[in-house]
mmCIF file of C-alpha atoms in Angstrom:
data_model
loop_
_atom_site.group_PDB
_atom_site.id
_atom_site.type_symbol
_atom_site.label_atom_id
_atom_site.label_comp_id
_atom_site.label_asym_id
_atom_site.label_seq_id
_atom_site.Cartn_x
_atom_site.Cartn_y
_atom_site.Cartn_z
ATOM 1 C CA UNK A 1 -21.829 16.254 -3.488
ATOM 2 C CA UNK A 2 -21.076 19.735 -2.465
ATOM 3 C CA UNK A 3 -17.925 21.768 -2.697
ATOM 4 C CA UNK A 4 -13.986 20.343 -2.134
ATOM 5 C CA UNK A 5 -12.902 21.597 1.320
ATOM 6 C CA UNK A 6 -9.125 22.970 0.790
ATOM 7 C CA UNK A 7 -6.240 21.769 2.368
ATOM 8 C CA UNK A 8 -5.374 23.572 5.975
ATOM 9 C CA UNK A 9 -1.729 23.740 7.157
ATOM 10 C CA UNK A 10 -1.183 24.343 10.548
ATOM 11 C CA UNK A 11 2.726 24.727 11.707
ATOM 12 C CA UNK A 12 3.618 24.729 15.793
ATOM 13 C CA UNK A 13 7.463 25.186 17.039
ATOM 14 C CA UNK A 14 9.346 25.112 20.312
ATOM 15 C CA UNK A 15 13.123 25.484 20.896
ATOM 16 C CA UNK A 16 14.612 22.402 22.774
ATOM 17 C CA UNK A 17 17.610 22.164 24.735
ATOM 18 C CA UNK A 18 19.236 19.262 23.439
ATOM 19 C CA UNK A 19 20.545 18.292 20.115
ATOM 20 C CA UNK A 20 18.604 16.894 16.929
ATOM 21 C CA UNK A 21 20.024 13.524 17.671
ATOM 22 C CA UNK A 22 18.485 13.337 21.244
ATOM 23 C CA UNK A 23 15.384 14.663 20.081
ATOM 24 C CA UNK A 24 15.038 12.711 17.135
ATOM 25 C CA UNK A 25 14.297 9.457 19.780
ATOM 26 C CA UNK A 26 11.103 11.343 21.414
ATOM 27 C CA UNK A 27 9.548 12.830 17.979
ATOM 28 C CA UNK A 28 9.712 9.126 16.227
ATOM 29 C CA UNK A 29 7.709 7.408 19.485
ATOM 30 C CA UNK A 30 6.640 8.745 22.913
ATOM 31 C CA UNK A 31 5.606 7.803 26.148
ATOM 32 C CA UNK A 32 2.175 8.614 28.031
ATOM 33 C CA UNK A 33 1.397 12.464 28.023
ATOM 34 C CA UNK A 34 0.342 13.310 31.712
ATOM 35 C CA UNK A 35 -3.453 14.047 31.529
ATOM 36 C CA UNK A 36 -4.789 17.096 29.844
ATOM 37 C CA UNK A 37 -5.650 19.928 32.186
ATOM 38 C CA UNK A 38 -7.385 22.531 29.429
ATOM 39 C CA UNK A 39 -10.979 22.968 29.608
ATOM 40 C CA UNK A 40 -10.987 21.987 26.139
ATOM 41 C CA UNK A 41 -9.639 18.320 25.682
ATOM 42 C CA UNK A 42 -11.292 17.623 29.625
ATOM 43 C CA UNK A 43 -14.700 18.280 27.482
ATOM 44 C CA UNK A 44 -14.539 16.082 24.672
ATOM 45 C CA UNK A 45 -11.959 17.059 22.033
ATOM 46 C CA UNK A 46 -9.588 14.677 21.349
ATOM 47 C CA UNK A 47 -6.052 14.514 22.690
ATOM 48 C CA UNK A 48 -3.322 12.709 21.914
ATOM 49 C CA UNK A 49 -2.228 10.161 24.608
ATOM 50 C CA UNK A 50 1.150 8.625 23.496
ATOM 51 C CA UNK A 51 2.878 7.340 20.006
ATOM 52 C CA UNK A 52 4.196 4.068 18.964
ATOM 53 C CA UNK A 53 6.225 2.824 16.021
ATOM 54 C CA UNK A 54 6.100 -0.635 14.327
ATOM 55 C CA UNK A 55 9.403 -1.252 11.963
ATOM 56 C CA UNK A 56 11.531 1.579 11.000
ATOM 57 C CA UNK A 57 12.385 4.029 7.957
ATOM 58 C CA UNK A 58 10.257 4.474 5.322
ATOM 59 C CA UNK A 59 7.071 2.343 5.527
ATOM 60 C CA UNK A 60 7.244 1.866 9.368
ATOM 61 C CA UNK A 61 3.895 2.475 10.997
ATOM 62 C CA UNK A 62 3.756 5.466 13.279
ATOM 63 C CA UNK A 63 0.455 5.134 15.730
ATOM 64 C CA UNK A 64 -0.211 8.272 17.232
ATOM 65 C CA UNK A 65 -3.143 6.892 20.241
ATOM 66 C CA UNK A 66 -5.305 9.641 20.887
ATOM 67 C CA UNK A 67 -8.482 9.874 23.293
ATOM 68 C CA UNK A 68 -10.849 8.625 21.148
ATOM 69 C CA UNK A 69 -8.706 5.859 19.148
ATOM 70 C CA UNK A 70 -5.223 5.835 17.264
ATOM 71 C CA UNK A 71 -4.167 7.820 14.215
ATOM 72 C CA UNK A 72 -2.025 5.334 11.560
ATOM 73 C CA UNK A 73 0.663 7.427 10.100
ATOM 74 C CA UNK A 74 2.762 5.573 7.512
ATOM 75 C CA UNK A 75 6.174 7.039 7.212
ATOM 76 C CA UNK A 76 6.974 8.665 3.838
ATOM 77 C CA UNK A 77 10.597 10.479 4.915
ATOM 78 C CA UNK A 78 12.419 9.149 7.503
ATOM 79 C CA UNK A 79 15.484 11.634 7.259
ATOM 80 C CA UNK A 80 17.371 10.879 10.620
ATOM 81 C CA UNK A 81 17.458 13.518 12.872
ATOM 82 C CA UNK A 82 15.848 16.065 10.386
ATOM 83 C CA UNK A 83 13.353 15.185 8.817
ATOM 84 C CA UNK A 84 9.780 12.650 9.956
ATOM 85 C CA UNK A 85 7.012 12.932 7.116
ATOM 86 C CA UNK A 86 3.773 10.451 7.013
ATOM 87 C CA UNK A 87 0.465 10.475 5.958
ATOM 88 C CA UNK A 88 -2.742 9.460 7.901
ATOM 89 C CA UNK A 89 -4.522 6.534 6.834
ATOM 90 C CA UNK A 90 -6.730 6.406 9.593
ATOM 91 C CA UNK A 91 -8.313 9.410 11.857
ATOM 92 C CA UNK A 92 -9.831 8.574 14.977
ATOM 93 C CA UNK A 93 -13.035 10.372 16.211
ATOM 94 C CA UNK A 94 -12.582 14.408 16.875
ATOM 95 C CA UNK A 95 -14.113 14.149 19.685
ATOM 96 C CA UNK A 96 -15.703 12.543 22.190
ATOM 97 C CA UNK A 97 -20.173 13.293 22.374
ATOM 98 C CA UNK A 98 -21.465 14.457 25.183
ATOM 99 C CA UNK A 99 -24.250 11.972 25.278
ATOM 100 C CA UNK A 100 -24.968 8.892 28.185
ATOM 101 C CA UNK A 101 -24.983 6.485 24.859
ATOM 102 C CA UNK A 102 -21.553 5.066 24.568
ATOM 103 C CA UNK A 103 -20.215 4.975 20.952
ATOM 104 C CA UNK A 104 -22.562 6.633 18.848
ATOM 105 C CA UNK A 105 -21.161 8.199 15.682
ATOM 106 C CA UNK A 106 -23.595 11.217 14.912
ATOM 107 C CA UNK A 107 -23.173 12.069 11.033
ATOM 108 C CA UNK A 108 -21.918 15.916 11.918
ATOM 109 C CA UNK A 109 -18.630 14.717 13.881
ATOM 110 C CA UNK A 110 -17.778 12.249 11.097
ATOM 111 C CA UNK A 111 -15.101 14.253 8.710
ATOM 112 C CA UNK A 112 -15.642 17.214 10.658
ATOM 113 C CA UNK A 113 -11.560 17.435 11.070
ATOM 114 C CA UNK A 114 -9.635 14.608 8.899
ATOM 115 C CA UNK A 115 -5.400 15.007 8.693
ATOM 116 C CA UNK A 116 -4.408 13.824 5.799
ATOM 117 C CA UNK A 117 -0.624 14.331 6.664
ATOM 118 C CA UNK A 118 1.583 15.485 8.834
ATOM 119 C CA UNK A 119 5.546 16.406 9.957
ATOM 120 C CA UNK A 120 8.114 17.106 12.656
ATOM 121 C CA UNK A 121 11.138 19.428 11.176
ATOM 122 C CA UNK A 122 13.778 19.309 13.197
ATOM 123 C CA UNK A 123 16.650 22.366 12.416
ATOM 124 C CA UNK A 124 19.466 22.490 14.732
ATOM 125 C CA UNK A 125 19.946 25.673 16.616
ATOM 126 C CA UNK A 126 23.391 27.400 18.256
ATOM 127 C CA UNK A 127 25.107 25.792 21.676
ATOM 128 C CA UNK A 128 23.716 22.644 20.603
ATOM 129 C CA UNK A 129 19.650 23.442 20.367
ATOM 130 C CA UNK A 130 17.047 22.266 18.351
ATOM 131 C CA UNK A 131 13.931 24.162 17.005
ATOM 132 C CA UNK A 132 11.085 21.126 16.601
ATOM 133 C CA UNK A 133 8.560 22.094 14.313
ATOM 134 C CA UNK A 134 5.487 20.185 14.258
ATOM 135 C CA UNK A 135 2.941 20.199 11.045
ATOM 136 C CA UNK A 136 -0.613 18.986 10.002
ATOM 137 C CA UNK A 137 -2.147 19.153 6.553
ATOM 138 C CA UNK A 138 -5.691 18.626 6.871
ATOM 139 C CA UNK A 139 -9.341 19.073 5.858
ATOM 140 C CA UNK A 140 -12.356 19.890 7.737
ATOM 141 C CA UNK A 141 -16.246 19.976 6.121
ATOM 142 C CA UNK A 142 -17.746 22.917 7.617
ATOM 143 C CA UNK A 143 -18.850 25.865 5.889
ATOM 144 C CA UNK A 144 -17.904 29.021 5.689
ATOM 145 C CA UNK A 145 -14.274 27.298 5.842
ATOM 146 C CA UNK A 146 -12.120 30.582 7.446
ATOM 147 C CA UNK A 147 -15.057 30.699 9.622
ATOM 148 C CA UNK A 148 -14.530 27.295 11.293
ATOM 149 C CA UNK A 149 -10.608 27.404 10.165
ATOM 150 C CA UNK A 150 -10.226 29.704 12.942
ATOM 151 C CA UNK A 151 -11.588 26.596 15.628
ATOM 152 C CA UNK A 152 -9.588 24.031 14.006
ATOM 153 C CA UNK A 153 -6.252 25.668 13.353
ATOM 154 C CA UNK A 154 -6.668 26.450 17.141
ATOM 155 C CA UNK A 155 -7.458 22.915 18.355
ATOM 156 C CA UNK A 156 -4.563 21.874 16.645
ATOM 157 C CA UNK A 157 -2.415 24.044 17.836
ATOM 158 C CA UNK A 158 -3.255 23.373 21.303
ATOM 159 C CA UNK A 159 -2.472 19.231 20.114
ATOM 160 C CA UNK A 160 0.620 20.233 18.511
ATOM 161 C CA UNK A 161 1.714 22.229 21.450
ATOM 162 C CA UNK A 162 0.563 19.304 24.003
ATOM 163 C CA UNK A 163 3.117 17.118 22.100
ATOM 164 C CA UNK A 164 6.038 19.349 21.482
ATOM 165 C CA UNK A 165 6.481 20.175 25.087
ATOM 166 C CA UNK A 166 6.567 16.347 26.112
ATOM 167 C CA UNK A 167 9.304 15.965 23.812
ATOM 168 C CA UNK A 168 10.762 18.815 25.271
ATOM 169 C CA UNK A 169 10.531 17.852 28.499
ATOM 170 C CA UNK A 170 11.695 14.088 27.778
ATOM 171 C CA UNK A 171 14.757 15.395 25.468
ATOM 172 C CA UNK A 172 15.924 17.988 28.230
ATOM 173 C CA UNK A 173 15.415 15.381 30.908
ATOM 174 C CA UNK A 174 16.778 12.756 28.860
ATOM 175 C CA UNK A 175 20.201 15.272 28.529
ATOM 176 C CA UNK A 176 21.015 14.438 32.182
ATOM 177 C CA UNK A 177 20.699 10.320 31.332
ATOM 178 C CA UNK A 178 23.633 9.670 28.493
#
C-alpha cells in the first residue's frame, strides 16, 4: 500500500587533527559517548551510545548501540583508512514514547526513520589532517516527504555530529598516546 518513500542522503564532516590511520581505529569501533546534553535526544530521540565490531573486513558486524537498542551494520567496504561502507539490517526504535507504559511500540514510530545504509569517508588533509565524513542513506514514511525531510535530515545531523566529534576528540587525544 501507498506510495515508495525515496531514498534520503544526509552527509556530516569535521576536520580532525590526526592522520587517517589514527582515525581509522575510532570510526571502525568506539567507546561510550558522554551523555547527551541537547534538549532533543534528553526527550526521547534516539542517540547513539557507543559502537562495537565482531570480526573484521568485509562481512564483520559493526553494532552501532543506540538509546533505544543497537543498529547491525554489516560491512560491505572495508578500505583501510579510507573507506567504511555497511548496510543496516536492523534499526532500533527512533525514539523513545513518552508514555508511563514501558515498551510499547505505537504503529506511527514503527518505520517512521529506517537507515538502510550508511558510511564514514575518510580523505586526508595537509600537515597530516583528516576530513571524516559521515553518511546515512535512509527512508522515512511520512507525508509530504520534504516536509518531514527537513526534521529528519536534522536529527541526523545532530547524530552524525554527536559521533564525529567523539572520534575527534579520541583521535586528537589519542595523538599524545603513540
Amino acid at each position: 500500500g501507498g506510495p515508495q518513500a525515496p531514498q534520503l542522503v544526509v552527509r556530516t564532516a569535521v576536520d580532525i587533527h590526526a592522520s587517517p590511520d589514527r582515525v581509522w581505529h575510532h570510526v571502525v569501533a568506539f567507546s561510550e559517548l558522554p551523555e547527551p546534553t541537547e534538549w532533543l535526544f534528553r526527550h526521547g530521540i534516539a542517540y547513539p551510545q557507543r559502537a562495537t565490531i565482531h570480526g573484521h573486513g568485509v562481512g564483520a558486524e559493526r553494532h552501532c548501540v543506540f538509546s533505544t537498542g543497537a543498529f547491525l551494520e554489516p560491512i560491505e567496504v572495508w578500505d583501510e583508512p579510507t573507506l567504511l561502507k555497511f548496510s543496516v539490517t536492523h534499526n532500533p526504535p527512533p525514539m523513545e514514547e513518552w508514555t508511563p507504559y514501558q515498551h510499547i511500540h505505537p504503529p506511527h514510530v514503527e518505520g517512521f526513520l529506517v537507515s538502510e545504509g550508511g558510511q564514514f569517508l575518510l580523505i586526508p588533509l595537509s600537515g597530516g589532517r583528516t576530513r571524516l565524513e559521515g553518511t546515512t542513506w535512509y527512508r522515512h514514511h511520512l507525508w509530504p516527504v520534504g516536509y518531514w525531510q527537513l526534521w529528519s535530515d536534522a536529527i541526523i545531523h545532530r547524530i552524525h555530529g554527536r559521533v564525529l566529534r567523539h572520534i575527534k576528540a579520541l583521535a586528537e587525544a589519542s595523538d599524545t598516546v603513540d
